[in-house]
């Protein structure tokens, strides 16, 4: 249920609604930073409680009350009709400008990361990605450099001024990662790690939430809800391909997810064409498709020497191919009416 206050409603009336919501055994959640106050009424709404709608609606200062029938509330468009913009330094994700995030799958060395960072910046990327804690299928594969990787990322940021996106796998690493990161990535394997999500809701940094490869979009929006209910509204959704019957590509890019998420939710939506295809050859065409479908941006793996990458080399673009791809997606962005600015 959401209680929509009249434009310019008195603070005392807002407080009165909050108090009434609490008295009925619900948790009120006031959307911060919007002109017209909207109060989400969170908790179990049974048929008895639905009858309260009229009582909420008759409180002073209330314009109307609507029931949100979806299982996600704070992430839904009914709660927040305008697009949300997630700000990372000077970068705005979900605004008119297409945002490209790029960098290596893993931070492997100082030289590899700095080289990648300078190359992606030059080509037009607005943020640098790179994993210091890596979720690998095999425990015998490279697991990431941990703290040293974060230090390298920080050095790359100070050289390029690109904000850093890096993955958190375990709440135990969160204080350390928060010292270095600008955006916390939740990997696909952890989309339904609800305790991790709750911790990220308290971390005070924007979160890039990747879709689980077998998760429904409704489940993804409920995962976002776990972060938002802790007070962190800075959530960016990311489609990265789902499991398919076909093994031609690593995953199946669910292009449908982009317009569907944009309709169901106010949160920014990115596409990761690297993990969704698994092969550098397919990354540019699928990146173009994602932008054409309305993605707010892309997150793409780039490695100075993909053949020697310690993770995801096959899907990593060379700096040259990445620069070509950026030019292509900018043309698509302009064609679909999105501002596409580089440098
Ligand atoms: C990654 O971004 O390198 C990664 C591990 O992605 P995903 O969680 O989507 O597999
Ligand atoms: Mn990867």
Short mmCIF file of C-alpha atoms and ligand atoms in Angstrom, two decimals:
data_model
loop_
_atom_site.label_atom_id
_atom_site.label_comp_id
_atom_site.label_asym_id
_atom_site.label_seq_id
_atom_site.Cartn_x
_atom_site.Cartn_y
_atom_site.Cartn_z
CA UNK A 1 0.00 0.00 0.00
CA UNK A 2 1.25 3.54 -0.69
CA UNK A 3 -0.15 6.71 0.79
CA UNK A 4 0.32 9.63 -1.58
CA UNK A 5 0.23 12.96 0.23
CA UNK A 6 -1.10 16.14 -1.32
CA UNK A 7 1.48 18.40 -2.97
CA UNK A 8 3.04 20.48 -0.18
CA UNK A 9 1.28 18.53 2.61
CA UNK A 10 2.07 19.84 6.09
CA UNK A 11 4.82 17.95 7.93
CA UNK A 12 2.41 17.44 10.84
CA UNK A 13 0.04 15.58 8.52
CA UNK A 14 2.86 13.42 7.23
CA UNK A 15 3.79 12.58 10.84
CA UNK A 16 0.19 11.76 11.59
CA UNK A 17 0.06 9.27 8.72
CA UNK A 18 3.36 7.71 9.86
CA UNK A 19 2.01 7.31 13.36
CA UNK A 20 -1.23 5.77 12.14
CA UNK A 21 0.68 3.33 9.93
CA UNK A 22 2.76 2.22 12.92
CA UNK A 23 -0.31 1.88 15.12
CA UNK A 24 -1.81 -0.56 12.63
CA UNK A 25 1.31 -2.74 12.90
CA UNK A 26 2.93 -1.73 9.60
CA UNK A 27 6.33 -0.18 8.89
CA UNK A 28 6.15 3.23 7.20
CA UNK A 29 8.83 4.08 4.66
CA UNK A 30 9.01 7.66 3.48
CA UNK A 31 10.61 8.12 0.12
CA UNK A 32 13.45 10.58 0.66
CA UNK A 33 14.13 13.45 -1.69
CA UNK A 34 10.89 13.72 -3.60
CA UNK A 35 8.71 16.78 -3.73
CA UNK A 36 5.42 15.07 -3.04
CA UNK A 37 5.67 12.80 0.00
CA UNK A 38 4.79 9.18 -0.67
CA UNK A 39 4.66 6.81 2.28
CA UNK A 40 4.99 3.12 1.59
CA UNK A 41 3.14 0.94 4.08
CA UNK A 42 5.25 -2.18 4.43
CA UNK A 43 4.24 -5.45 6.04
CA UNK A 44 1.78 -8.27 5.54
CA UNK A 45 -1.42 -6.96 4.00
CA UNK A 46 -4.21 -9.49 4.61
CA UNK A 47 -7.83 -9.02 3.57
CA UNK A 48 -8.66 -7.47 6.95
CA UNK A 49 -5.93 -4.86 6.57
CA UNK A 50 -6.99 -4.00 3.02
CA UNK A 51 -10.12 -2.56 4.61
CA UNK A 52 -7.91 0.11 6.20
CA UNK A 53 -7.42 1.78 2.81
CA UNK A 54 -10.42 4.06 3.35
CA UNK A 55 -9.21 5.08 6.80
CA UNK A 56 -5.77 5.96 5.46
CA UNK A 57 -7.39 7.90 2.63
CA UNK A 58 -9.45 10.01 5.02
CA UNK A 59 -6.48 11.27 7.05
CA UNK A 60 -5.74 14.98 6.58
CA UNK A 61 -3.23 15.85 3.86
CA UNK A 62 -3.68 12.52 2.07
CA UNK A 63 -4.45 12.72 -1.63
CA UNK A 64 -5.00 9.04 -2.31
CA UNK A 65 -4.06 5.53 -1.27
CA UNK A 66 -3.19 2.80 -3.72
CA UNK A 67 -2.50 -0.86 -3.20
CA UNK A 68 0.71 -2.16 -4.76
CA UNK A 69 -0.19 -5.66 -5.76
CA UNK A 70 3.37 -6.60 -6.77
CA UNK A 71 5.56 -8.42 -4.22
CA UNK A 72 8.15 -5.62 -4.53
CA UNK A 73 7.20 -2.18 -3.26
CA UNK A 74 10.09 0.28 -2.89
CA UNK A 75 11.58 -0.81 -6.21
CA UNK A 76 8.26 -0.56 -8.04
CA UNK A 77 7.17 2.25 -10.30
CA UNK A 78 3.86 2.57 -8.46
CA UNK A 79 5.82 3.78 -5.43
CA UNK A 80 8.16 6.06 -7.38
CA UNK A 81 6.73 7.01 -10.79
CA UNK A 82 9.77 8.97 -12.03
CA UNK A 83 13.03 7.32 -13.06
CA UNK A 84 15.54 7.13 -10.22
CA UNK A 85 18.97 8.52 -10.91
CA UNK A 86 21.87 6.94 -9.01
CA UNK A 87 24.73 9.40 -8.58
CA UNK A 88 28.31 8.17 -8.37
CA UNK A 89 30.57 11.20 -8.07
CA UNK A 90 29.80 13.19 -11.19
CA UNK A 91 28.26 10.26 -13.03
CA UNK A 92 24.49 9.90 -13.16
CA UNK A 93 23.14 6.43 -13.87
CA UNK A 94 19.53 6.41 -15.04
CA UNK A 95 19.60 9.99 -16.35
CA UNK A 96 19.55 11.08 -19.99
CA UNK A 97 23.16 10.06 -20.59
CA UNK A 98 24.19 6.51 -21.46
CA UNK A 99 26.76 5.30 -18.91
CA UNK A 100 29.44 2.80 -19.90
CA UNK A 101 31.35 0.96 -17.18
CA UNK A 102 34.36 -1.04 -18.34
CA UNK A 103 37.49 -2.77 -17.14
CA UNK A 104 38.93 -6.19 -16.51
CA UNK A 105 36.98 -9.10 -15.05
CA UNK A 106 39.64 -9.41 -12.31
CA UNK A 107 42.34 -7.12 -11.06
CA UNK A 108 45.41 -9.23 -11.88
CA UNK A 109 48.26 -6.78 -11.58
CA UNK A 110 49.00 -3.09 -11.28
CA UNK A 111 50.12 -2.82 -14.88
CA UNK A 112 47.13 -4.72 -16.34
CA UNK A 113 44.63 -2.65 -14.37
CA UNK A 114 46.21 0.74 -15.00
CA UNK A 115 46.53 -0.03 -18.69
CA UNK A 116 42.90 -1.10 -18.90
CA UNK A 117 41.75 1.92 -16.87
CA UNK A 118 43.50 4.46 -19.11
CA UNK A 119 42.28 2.70 -22.26
CA UNK A 120 38.61 2.53 -21.22
CA UNK A 121 38.66 6.14 -20.03
CA UNK A 122 40.08 7.27 -23.34
CA UNK A 123 37.38 5.36 -25.21
CA UNK A 124 34.56 6.99 -23.23
CA UNK A 125 33.89 4.79 -20.17
CA UNK A 126 32.57 6.66 -17.14
CA UNK A 127 33.45 4.09 -14.45
CA UNK A 128 36.06 1.38 -13.99
CA UNK A 129 35.09 -2.21 -13.14
CA UNK A 130 37.41 -4.86 -11.72
CA UNK A 131 37.01 -7.71 -9.26
CA UNK A 132 39.31 -8.06 -6.26
CA UNK A 133 37.18 -10.83 -4.71
CA UNK A 134 36.13 -13.23 -7.45
CA UNK A 135 33.31 -15.79 -7.37
CA UNK A 136 34.88 -18.66 -9.31
CA UNK A 137 33.17 -21.94 -10.14
CA UNK A 138 36.32 -23.86 -9.21
CA UNK A 139 38.15 -23.32 -5.94
CA UNK A 140 41.37 -23.97 -7.88
CA UNK A 141 40.87 -20.95 -10.17
CA UNK A 142 42.31 -17.49 -9.47
CA UNK A 143 40.28 -16.02 -6.61
CA UNK A 144 41.32 -12.37 -6.91
CA UNK A 145 43.98 -10.28 -5.19
CA UNK A 146 41.78 -9.15 -2.27
CA UNK A 147 43.11 -6.04 -0.51
CA UNK A 148 46.00 -5.65 -2.94
CA UNK A 149 43.47 -5.62 -5.80
CA UNK A 150 41.50 -2.87 -4.07
CA UNK A 151 44.66 -0.81 -3.63
CA UNK A 152 45.42 -1.17 -7.33
CA UNK A 153 41.87 -0.05 -8.19
CA UNK A 154 42.29 3.00 -5.95
CA UNK A 155 45.49 3.88 -7.76
CA UNK A 156 43.71 3.52 -11.11
CA UNK A 157 40.97 5.83 -9.82
CA UNK A 158 43.45 8.48 -8.74
CA UNK A 159 45.13 8.36 -12.15
CA UNK A 160 41.96 8.43 -14.24
CA UNK A 161 39.32 9.82 -11.82
CA UNK A 162 37.01 6.99 -12.88
CA UNK A 163 34.84 5.74 -9.97
CA UNK A 164 35.33 2.06 -9.11
CA UNK A 165 32.78 -0.76 -9.31
CA UNK A 166 33.88 -3.92 -7.51
CA UNK A 167 32.20 -7.06 -6.19
CA UNK A 168 31.38 -7.96 -2.60
CA UNK A 169 30.83 -11.67 -1.96
CA UNK A 170 30.75 -11.76 1.82
CA UNK A 171 29.62 -9.21 4.45
CA UNK A 172 32.89 -9.94 6.26
CA UNK A 173 34.81 -8.10 3.49
CA UNK A 174 32.43 -5.16 3.39
CA UNK A 175 34.26 -2.70 5.70
CA UNK A 176 37.47 -3.22 3.73
CA UNK A 177 35.80 -2.93 0.32
CA UNK A 178 33.91 0.21 1.42
CA UNK A 179 37.25 1.93 2.06
CA UNK A 180 38.02 1.69 -1.67
CA UNK A 181 34.86 1.20 -3.75
CA UNK A 182 32.45 3.74 -5.22
CA UNK A 183 29.85 1.14 -6.25
CA UNK A 184 29.37 -2.29 -4.66
CA UNK A 185 28.61 -5.06 -7.13
CA UNK A 186 26.44 -8.03 -6.17
CA UNK A 187 27.37 -10.89 -8.47
CA UNK A 188 24.78 -13.06 -10.16
CA UNK A 189 25.56 -15.94 -7.82
CA UNK A 190 24.71 -13.79 -4.82
CA UNK A 191 21.51 -12.13 -6.01
CA UNK A 192 19.51 -14.21 -3.56
CA UNK A 193 22.01 -13.96 -0.68
CA UNK A 194 19.54 -12.00 1.39
CA UNK A 195 21.80 -11.39 4.37
CA UNK A 196 24.48 -9.94 2.11
CA UNK A 197 21.84 -7.72 0.49
CA UNK A 198 20.69 -6.45 3.90
CA UNK A 199 24.28 -5.54 4.78
CA UNK A 200 24.66 -3.67 1.50
CA UNK A 201 21.52 -1.76 2.38
CA UNK A 202 23.39 -0.29 5.33
CA UNK A 203 26.73 0.27 3.56
CA UNK A 204 25.96 3.79 2.32
CA UNK A 205 27.27 3.18 -1.22
CA UNK A 206 25.37 2.57 -4.46
CA UNK A 207 24.82 -1.10 -5.30
CA UNK A 208 24.97 -2.70 -8.76
CA UNK A 209 22.71 -5.75 -8.47
CA UNK A 210 23.18 -8.46 -11.07
CA UNK A 211 20.37 -10.80 -12.00
CA UNK A 212 20.80 -14.42 -10.94
CA UNK A 213 21.15 -16.63 -14.04
CA UNK A 214 18.04 -18.58 -13.06
CA UNK A 215 16.10 -15.78 -11.41
CA UNK A 216 12.84 -14.25 -12.48
CA UNK A 217 12.64 -10.47 -12.83
CA UNK A 218 10.13 -10.40 -9.98
CA UNK A 219 12.71 -12.11 -7.80
CA UNK A 220 15.36 -9.61 -8.85
CA UNK A 221 13.14 -6.72 -7.83
CA UNK A 222 12.54 -8.39 -4.47
CA UNK A 223 16.30 -8.71 -4.06
CA UNK A 224 16.53 -4.95 -4.70
CA UNK A 225 13.85 -4.55 -2.04
CA UNK A 226 16.11 -6.25 0.55
CA UNK A 227 18.69 -3.50 -0.06
CA UNK A 228 16.21 -0.64 -0.20
CA UNK A 229 14.28 -1.53 2.92
CA UNK A 230 17.51 -0.98 4.89
CA UNK A 231 17.51 2.63 3.69
CA UNK A 232 19.68 2.42 0.57
CA UNK A 233 17.72 3.60 -2.48
CA UNK A 234 20.86 3.73 -4.66
CA UNK A 235 20.33 0.47 -6.53
CA UNK A 236 21.26 -0.17 -10.17
CA UNK A 237 19.82 -3.29 -11.81
CA UNK A 238 21.91 -5.32 -14.25
CA UNK A 239 20.81 -7.98 -16.73
CA UNK A 240 23.71 -10.39 -17.42
CA UNK A 241 22.07 -13.29 -19.22
CA UNK A 242 20.15 -16.31 -18.04
CA UNK A 243 20.63 -20.05 -18.33
CA UNK A 244 19.25 -21.46 -21.55
CA UNK A 245 18.78 -24.84 -23.25
CA UNK A 246 21.19 -23.62 -25.91
CA UNK A 247 24.92 -23.83 -25.28
CA UNK A 248 25.98 -21.70 -28.26
CA UNK A 249 26.71 -18.79 -25.93
CA UNK A 250 27.68 -18.75 -22.24
CA UNK A 251 24.24 -17.42 -21.25
CA UNK A 252 21.17 -16.16 -23.09
CA UNK A 253 20.86 -12.37 -23.13
CA UNK A 254 17.36 -11.55 -21.98
CA UNK A 255 16.82 -8.34 -23.94
CA UNK A 256 13.17 -8.46 -22.83
CA UNK A 257 14.35 -7.84 -19.29
CA UNK A 258 15.40 -4.29 -20.16
CA UNK A 259 12.03 -2.78 -21.14
CA UNK A 260 10.21 -4.96 -18.61
CA UNK A 261 12.40 -3.80 -15.71
CA UNK A 262 12.14 -0.20 -16.92
CA UNK A 263 8.36 -0.51 -16.82
CA UNK A 264 8.06 -2.34 -13.52
CA UNK A 265 10.71 -0.38 -11.66
CA UNK A 266 12.05 3.16 -11.41
CA UNK A 267 15.62 1.91 -10.89
CA UNK A 268 18.30 2.29 -13.60
CA UNK A 269 18.89 -0.80 -15.75
CA UNK A 270 22.23 -1.84 -17.25
CA UNK A 271 23.19 -4.67 -19.56
CA UNK A 272 26.35 -6.76 -19.18
CA UNK A 273 26.89 -8.17 -22.70
CA UNK A 274 30.20 -9.79 -21.66
CA UNK A 275 28.74 -12.35 -19.24
CA UNK A 276 25.50 -12.64 -21.19
CA UNK A 277 27.32 -13.84 -24.33
CA UNK A 278 30.62 -15.19 -23.02
CA UNK A 279 32.46 -14.34 -26.23
CA UNK A 280 34.13 -11.07 -27.26
CA UNK A 281 32.78 -11.48 -30.80
CA UNK A 282 29.16 -11.25 -29.64
CA UNK A 283 29.65 -8.42 -27.16
CA UNK A 284 29.37 -5.41 -29.54
CA UNK A 285 26.17 -6.53 -31.36
CA UNK A 286 24.44 -7.42 -28.08
CA UNK A 287 25.62 -4.17 -26.48
CA UNK A 288 23.98 -2.32 -29.39
CA UNK A 289 20.78 -4.32 -28.91
CA UNK A 290 20.70 -3.49 -25.20
CA UNK A 291 21.07 0.22 -25.82
CA UNK A 292 18.41 0.07 -28.53
CA UNK A 293 16.09 -1.66 -26.04
CA UNK A 294 16.47 1.19 -23.55
CA UNK A 295 19.31 0.18 -21.22
CA UNK A 296 20.64 3.10 -19.17
CA UNK A 297 24.16 1.82 -19.69
CA UNK A 298 26.50 -1.11 -20.13
CA UNK A 299 29.12 -2.90 -18.04
CA UNK A 300 31.73 -4.48 -20.27
CA UNK A 301 34.91 -6.52 -19.68
CA UNK A 302 38.06 -5.13 -21.28
CA UNK A 303 41.57 -6.58 -20.93
CA UNK A 304 44.84 -5.27 -22.45
CA UNK A 305 45.68 -8.82 -23.46
CA UNK A 306 42.60 -11.09 -23.31
CA UNK A 307 44.56 -14.23 -24.23
CA UNK A 308 46.46 -13.94 -20.95
CA UNK A 309 43.54 -13.02 -18.69
CA UNK A 310 43.25 -14.98 -15.44
CA UNK A 311 39.45 -14.91 -15.71
CA UNK A 312 36.92 -14.41 -18.50
CA UNK A 313 39.51 -13.82 -21.24
CA UNK A 314 37.27 -15.22 -23.98
CA UNK A 315 34.63 -12.56 -23.41
CA UNK A 316 37.01 -9.65 -22.78
CA UNK A 317 37.39 -7.01 -25.47
CA UNK A 318 40.74 -5.57 -26.40
CA UNK A 319 40.98 -1.79 -25.84
CA UNK A 320 40.73 -1.29 -29.62
CA UNK A 321 37.56 -3.38 -29.98
CA UNK A 322 36.09 -1.64 -26.95
CA UNK A 323 36.71 1.79 -28.46
CA UNK A 324 34.97 0.66 -31.68
CA UNK A 325 32.05 -0.70 -29.68
CA UNK A 326 31.65 2.59 -27.80
CA UNK A 327 31.37 4.50 -31.07
CA UNK A 328 28.73 2.05 -32.31
CA UNK A 329 26.60 2.18 -29.16
CA UNK A 330 26.78 5.96 -29.08
CA UNK A 331 25.26 6.03 -32.55
CA UNK A 332 22.50 3.68 -31.39
CA UNK A 333 21.96 5.78 -28.27
CA UNK A 334 21.53 8.90 -30.40
CA UNK A 335 19.11 7.03 -32.67
CA UNK A 336 16.87 6.10 -29.74
CA UNK A 337 16.85 9.62 -28.33
CA UNK A 338 19.36 9.25 -25.52
CA UNK A 339 22.08 11.73 -24.83
CA UNK A 340 25.38 10.15 -25.65
CA UNK A 341 28.33 12.22 -24.59
CA UNK A 342 31.91 11.12 -24.29
CA UNK A 343 34.97 12.74 -22.76
C1 LIG B 1 31.81 -10.35 -13.04
O1 LIG B 1 31.24 -9.27 -13.19
O2 LIG B 1 33.00 -10.57 -13.31
C2 LIG B 1 30.98 -11.52 -12.62
C3 LIG B 1 31.49 -12.52 -11.91
O3 LIG B 1 29.72 -11.42 -13.09
P1 LIG B 1 28.42 -12.32 -12.79
O4 LIG B 1 28.20 -12.23 -11.33
O5 LIG B 1 27.36 -11.65 -13.61
O6 LIG B 1 28.72 -13.71 -13.28
MN1 LIG B 2 33.83 -11.75 -15.31
#
